[in-house]
Amino acid sequence: MEHLPRVPGDGSRSSVGGFVVIMAITHDEILAKLTLPWIEIVPSRRTMSKRSLPAQAYESSPIVIVQALPADKTSLDLCSRFRQKHWKPRFNDAHVPCGNAWQIVTPSGERLLIFSWVNWLRNSRQMFEDFCRETNHEFGTLTPNGVVVLGARQIPFRDCRLTHEDQFRPRPPVTIRKQSAKSILAKSDTLLQSRNSKVQDVDYRELHDDDEAHDDELQGQLQSDFLANMAFYEKALSVKFGTPAEVGSKEHKSIPINGVVRYAIWTVGKKRLYLVVSHEDRELPWVTYLGVTV
């Protein structure tokens, strides 16, 4: 059995006949990961984004344990809903929790989701807790000595079962399906008809968990797929609007997006139509945006 590199706190994986097998993880390994007092802000934040960093290079890592509802197959489901409400790609009004790849199953059968994140803005944990209240999710904490606290209940963590989220939902496919030229042109026409600046995502791929976020081969494949799709979309748009006025691989004042990997801009009348591939950080999604600035 060939063992793949071990990720602390996320169990280990092995490859058997082309299938990935997830090995067991201990409760102490989960506690060791989740109760660390500090998490370093990854260096790529400094180079991939122009926004200023906190004065400290390290930030507290708050932990929230959330009771899963039947619709919440994985922590990514709840993360995505929270992101849709609070995360804005340019101004980053609220930082988002990173889903842990393991779930806690209590002796009574409740599923609990684990969330931790680098708390860039002081109110981001409060925003997440408010979101949980609004969506009727009970939430609490996991203490360093191994007690899950949910309201008035205290559940010994070591009495719970740990289940990997891949058992609830398979990993999404890596290949990003290309949209048709007709679809891209229809989206651009709709955007250009707007009186206001607007943006929408064309391709989108969430990072499933920490394993995916730190899988260099996967990140490289996603970059290749997104750039290949963008080249196709750029060609389709160029047939209609001509050669782009500008292309590049850095953030641009006319594009309200962080983490730019590649962009192309067309001047259409008094408006600017842009296509951009964005990946702001390892843990954040790969996105292709199509937008217009007025």
Coordinates of C-alpha atoms in Angstrom, one line a residue:
M1 CA 0.0 0.0 0.0
E2 CA 1.5 3.3 -1.1
H3 CA 0.9 6.1 1.5
L4 CA 0.3 9.6 0.3
P5 CA 1.8 12.6 2.3
R6 CA 0.2 12.9 5.7
V7 CA -1.7 16.1 6.5
P8 CA -1.6 16.9 10.2
G9 CA -5.1 16.8 11.8
D10 CA -6.7 15.5 8.6
G11 CA -5.9 11.9 8.7
S12 CA -3.8 10.1 6.1
R13 CA -4.7 8.8 2.7
S14 CA -3.5 5.8 0.7
S15 CA -3.9 4.7 -2.8
V16 CA -5.1 1.2 -3.6
G17 CA -5.9 0.2 -7.2
G18 CA -6.5 3.8 -8.1
F19 CA -8.9 4.4 -5.2
V20 CA -8.1 6.8 -2.4
V21 CA -8.6 5.3 1.1
I22 CA -8.9 7.6 4.1
M23 CA -7.2 6.3 7.2
A24 CA -8.5 6.9 10.7
I25 CA -7.8 10.0 12.7
T26 CA -7.7 10.2 16.5
H27 CA -9.6 12.6 18.7
D28 CA -6.3 14.0 20.1
E29 CA -5.1 14.8 16.6
I30 CA -8.3 16.8 15.9
L31 CA -7.9 18.6 19.3
A32 CA -4.3 19.4 18.6
K33 CA -5.2 21.0 15.3
L34 CA -8.3 22.9 16.4
T35 CA -7.0 24.2 19.8
L36 CA -3.8 25.8 18.5
P37 CA -3.8 29.4 19.7
W38 CA -2.4 30.9 16.5
I39 CA -2.6 30.3 12.7
E40 CA -0.1 32.0 10.4
I41 CA -1.4 34.1 7.6
V42 CA -0.1 32.4 4.5
P43 CA 2.6 34.5 2.6
S44 CA 0.6 34.3 -0.7
R45 CA -1.8 36.8 0.8
R46 CA 1.0 39.4 0.7
T47 CA 1.7 39.0 -2.9
M48 CA -1.7 38.1 -4.4
S49 CA -3.7 41.0 -2.9
K50 CA -3.1 44.7 -2.7
R51 CA -5.2 45.2 0.4
S52 CA -3.3 45.9 3.6
L53 CA -2.7 43.2 6.2
P54 CA -3.2 43.4 9.9
A55 CA -0.3 44.8 11.9
Q56 CA 0.3 41.3 13.3
A57 CA 1.4 38.4 11.1
Y58 CA -0.6 36.1 13.2
E59 CA -4.3 36.1 14.2
S60 CA -6.4 34.1 16.6
S61 CA -8.1 31.0 15.1
P62 CA -11.7 30.9 16.4
I63 CA -13.5 27.5 16.4
V64 CA -17.2 27.1 15.9
I65 CA -19.0 23.7 16.1
V66 CA -22.3 23.7 14.3
Q67 CA -25.1 21.2 14.4
A68 CA -25.8 20.0 10.9
L69 CA -29.2 20.0 9.4
P70 CA -30.3 17.2 7.0
A71 CA -29.5 19.5 4.0
D72 CA -25.9 20.1 5.3
K73 CA -24.1 17.1 3.8
T74 CA -20.7 18.6 4.4
S75 CA -19.3 21.8 6.0
L76 CA -18.8 23.1 2.5
D77 CA -22.6 23.4 2.1
L78 CA -22.9 25.8 5.0
C79 CA -19.6 27.6 4.0
S80 CA -21.0 28.3 0.6
R81 CA -24.3 29.7 1.9
F82 CA -22.4 32.0 4.2
R83 CA -20.1 33.1 1.5
Q84 CA -22.9 33.9 -0.9
K85 CA -24.4 36.2 1.8
H86 CA -21.3 37.9 3.1
W87 CA -18.2 37.4 0.9
K88 CA -17.4 40.1 -1.7
P89 CA -14.4 39.4 -3.9
R90 CA -13.1 43.0 -3.9
F91 CA -13.7 44.4 -0.5
N92 CA -13.8 41.2 1.5
D93 CA -16.4 42.5 3.9
A94 CA -16.4 39.2 5.8
H95 CA -13.8 36.5 5.9
V96 CA -15.1 33.0 5.6
P97 CA -14.7 29.8 7.7
C98 CA -12.6 27.0 6.3
G99 CA -14.4 23.6 6.4
N100 CA -12.6 20.9 8.3
A101 CA -12.7 17.5 6.5
W102 CA -14.0 15.6 9.5
Q103 CA -17.4 15.6 11.2
I104 CA -18.3 14.8 14.8
V105 CA -21.1 12.3 15.3
T106 CA -22.4 12.3 18.9
P107 CA -23.6 9.2 20.7
S108 CA -27.2 10.3 20.0
G109 CA -26.4 10.5 16.2
E110 CA -26.2 14.3 15.8
R111 CA -23.8 15.4 13.1
L112 CA -21.6 18.4 14.1
L113 CA -19.6 20.4 11.6
I114 CA -16.2 21.9 12.5
F115 CA -15.3 25.4 11.4
S116 CA -12.1 27.4 11.8
W117 CA -10.6 30.4 10.0
V118 CA -8.1 33.2 10.1
N119 CA -10.1 36.0 11.6
W120 CA -9.0 39.0 9.5
L121 CA -11.9 41.2 10.6
R122 CA -12.8 41.2 14.3
N123 CA -16.5 40.7 13.6
S124 CA -16.3 37.8 11.2
R125 CA -17.0 35.2 13.9
Q126 CA -19.9 37.2 15.1
M127 CA -21.3 37.4 11.6
F128 CA -21.0 33.6 11.2
E129 CA -22.8 33.0 14.5
D130 CA -25.5 35.4 13.5
F131 CA -25.8 33.5 10.2
C132 CA -26.2 30.3 12.2
R133 CA -29.0 31.8 14.2
E134 CA -30.8 33.1 11.1
T135 CA -30.6 29.6 9.5
N136 CA -31.7 27.8 12.7
H137 CA -28.3 26.1 13.2
E138 CA -27.4 25.4 16.8
F139 CA -23.7 26.2 17.4
G140 CA -21.1 26.0 20.2
T141 CA -17.5 25.3 20.8
L142 CA -14.9 22.6 21.3
T143 CA -12.9 23.2 24.4
P144 CA -9.1 22.3 24.6
N145 CA -9.8 19.6 27.2
G146 CA -12.2 17.8 24.8
V147 CA -15.8 18.9 25.6
V148 CA -18.3 19.9 22.9
V149 CA -20.4 22.7 24.4
L150 CA -23.8 23.3 22.6
G151 CA -26.0 25.6 24.6
A152 CA -26.6 24.0 28.0
R153 CA -25.3 20.6 26.7
Q154 CA -21.8 19.3 27.3
I155 CA -20.8 16.3 25.2
P156 CA -17.5 14.5 25.8
F157 CA -15.7 14.8 22.5
R158 CA -13.9 11.4 22.9
D159 CA -17.3 9.7 23.2
C160 CA -18.1 10.9 19.7
R161 CA -17.3 9.3 16.4
L162 CA -15.2 11.0 13.7
T163 CA -16.4 10.7 10.1
H164 CA -14.7 12.0 7.0
E165 CA -16.9 14.2 4.9
D166 CA -16.0 12.2 1.7
Q167 CA -18.4 9.6 3.1
F168 CA -21.3 12.0 2.8
R169 CA -20.4 13.5 -0.6
P170 CA -17.8 12.5 -3.1
R171 CA -15.2 15.0 -4.1
P172 CA -16.3 17.2 -7.1
P173 CA -14.6 16.5 -10.4
V174 CA -11.5 18.4 -11.2
T175 CA -12.3 19.2 -14.9
I176 CA -14.2 22.4 -15.3
R177 CA -16.8 22.1 -18.0
K178 CA -16.5 24.7 -20.6
Q179 CA -19.5 26.9 -21.4
S180 CA -20.5 27.5 -25.0
A181 CA -19.5 30.6 -27.0
K182 CA -23.2 31.3 -27.4
S183 CA -23.7 31.3 -23.6
I184 CA -20.8 33.6 -23.0
L185 CA -21.9 36.1 -25.7
A186 CA -25.5 36.1 -24.3
K187 CA -24.1 36.9 -20.8
S188 CA -22.0 39.7 -22.2
D189 CA -25.0 41.2 -24.0
T190 CA -27.0 41.2 -20.9
L191 CA -24.2 42.8 -18.9
L192 CA -23.7 45.5 -21.5
Q193 CA -27.4 46.4 -21.4
S194 CA -27.1 47.3 -17.7
R195 CA -26.8 51.0 -16.6
N196 CA -24.7 50.0 -13.7
S197 CA -21.4 48.1 -13.2
K198 CA -22.1 44.4 -12.8
V199 CA -20.2 41.1 -12.5
Q200 CA -21.1 37.5 -12.6
D201 CA -19.2 34.2 -12.3
V202 CA -18.9 32.1 -15.4
D203 CA -16.8 29.2 -14.1
Y204 CA -16.6 28.4 -10.3
R205 CA -14.7 25.7 -8.4
E206 CA -14.8 25.6 -4.6
L207 CA -11.9 23.9 -2.7
H208 CA -13.4 21.0 -1.0
D209 CA -11.2 20.9 2.1
D210 CA -7.6 21.5 3.4
D211 CA -6.4 18.5 1.5
E212 CA -7.5 20.1 -1.8
A213 CA -6.3 23.6 -0.8
H214 CA -2.8 22.3 -0.2
D215 CA -2.6 19.9 -3.1
D216 CA -0.2 21.6 -5.5
E217 CA -1.0 19.1 -8.4
L218 CA -4.7 19.9 -8.1
Q219 CA -4.1 23.6 -7.9
G220 CA -2.0 23.4 -11.0
Q221 CA -4.6 21.5 -12.8
L222 CA -7.4 23.9 -11.8
Q223 CA -5.2 26.8 -13.0
S224 CA -4.6 25.1 -16.3
D225 CA -8.4 24.3 -16.8
F226 CA -9.5 27.8 -15.9
L227 CA -7.0 29.5 -18.2
A228 CA -7.9 27.1 -21.0
N229 CA -11.5 27.9 -20.6
M230 CA -10.8 31.6 -20.5
A231 CA -8.8 31.4 -23.7
F232 CA -11.9 29.9 -25.4
Y233 CA -14.2 32.6 -23.9
E234 CA -11.7 35.4 -24.9
K235 CA -11.6 34.1 -28.5
A236 CA -15.4 34.1 -28.6
L237 CA -15.7 37.6 -27.3
S238 CA -12.9 38.9 -29.6
V239 CA -14.9 37.7 -32.6
K240 CA -17.7 40.0 -31.6
F241 CA -15.9 42.9 -29.9
G242 CA -12.5 42.8 -31.5
T243 CA -9.0 42.4 -30.0
P244 CA -9.0 43.2 -26.2
A245 CA -7.8 46.7 -25.4
E246 CA -5.8 45.3 -22.5
V247 CA -4.7 41.9 -21.3
G248 CA -2.6 41.1 -18.2
S249 CA -2.0 39.1 -15.1
K250 CA -2.2 41.7 -12.3
E251 CA -5.0 43.5 -10.6
H252 CA -6.4 46.3 -12.6
K253 CA -8.2 49.5 -11.6
S254 CA -11.1 48.8 -13.9
I255 CA -11.7 45.3 -12.6
P256 CA -13.1 45.1 -9.0
I257 CA -11.7 41.6 -8.3
N258 CA -8.8 40.5 -6.1
G259 CA -6.4 37.6 -6.9
V260 CA -6.3 38.2 -10.6
V261 CA -4.5 35.4 -12.5
R262 CA -5.3 36.7 -16.0
Y263 CA -7.7 39.3 -17.4
A264 CA -8.8 40.8 -20.8
I265 CA -10.7 44.0 -21.2
W266 CA -12.7 45.3 -24.2
T267 CA -13.9 48.8 -24.7
V268 CA -17.6 48.7 -25.9
G269 CA -18.9 52.2 -26.4
K270 CA -18.5 54.0 -23.1
K271 CA -18.3 50.8 -21.1
R272 CA -15.6 48.3 -20.4
L273 CA -16.3 44.6 -20.6
Y274 CA -13.8 42.4 -18.8
L275 CA -13.1 38.7 -18.4
V276 CA -10.9 37.6 -15.5
V277 CA -9.7 34.4 -13.8
S278 CA -9.4 34.9 -10.1
H279 CA -7.8 32.8 -7.3
E280 CA -7.2 34.9 -4.3
D281 CA -5.7 32.3 -2.0
R282 CA -5.3 28.5 -1.7
E283 CA -8.4 28.0 0.4
L284 CA -10.6 30.3 -1.7
P285 CA -12.4 29.3 -4.9
W286 CA -11.2 29.5 -8.5
V287 CA -13.6 31.7 -10.4
T288 CA -13.9 33.1 -13.9
Y289 CA -15.8 36.4 -13.8
L290 CA -17.4 38.3 -16.7
G291 CA -18.3 41.9 -15.9
V292 CA -18.8 45.4 -17.1
T293 CA -17.8 48.7 -15.6
V294 CA -19.8 51.8 -16.5

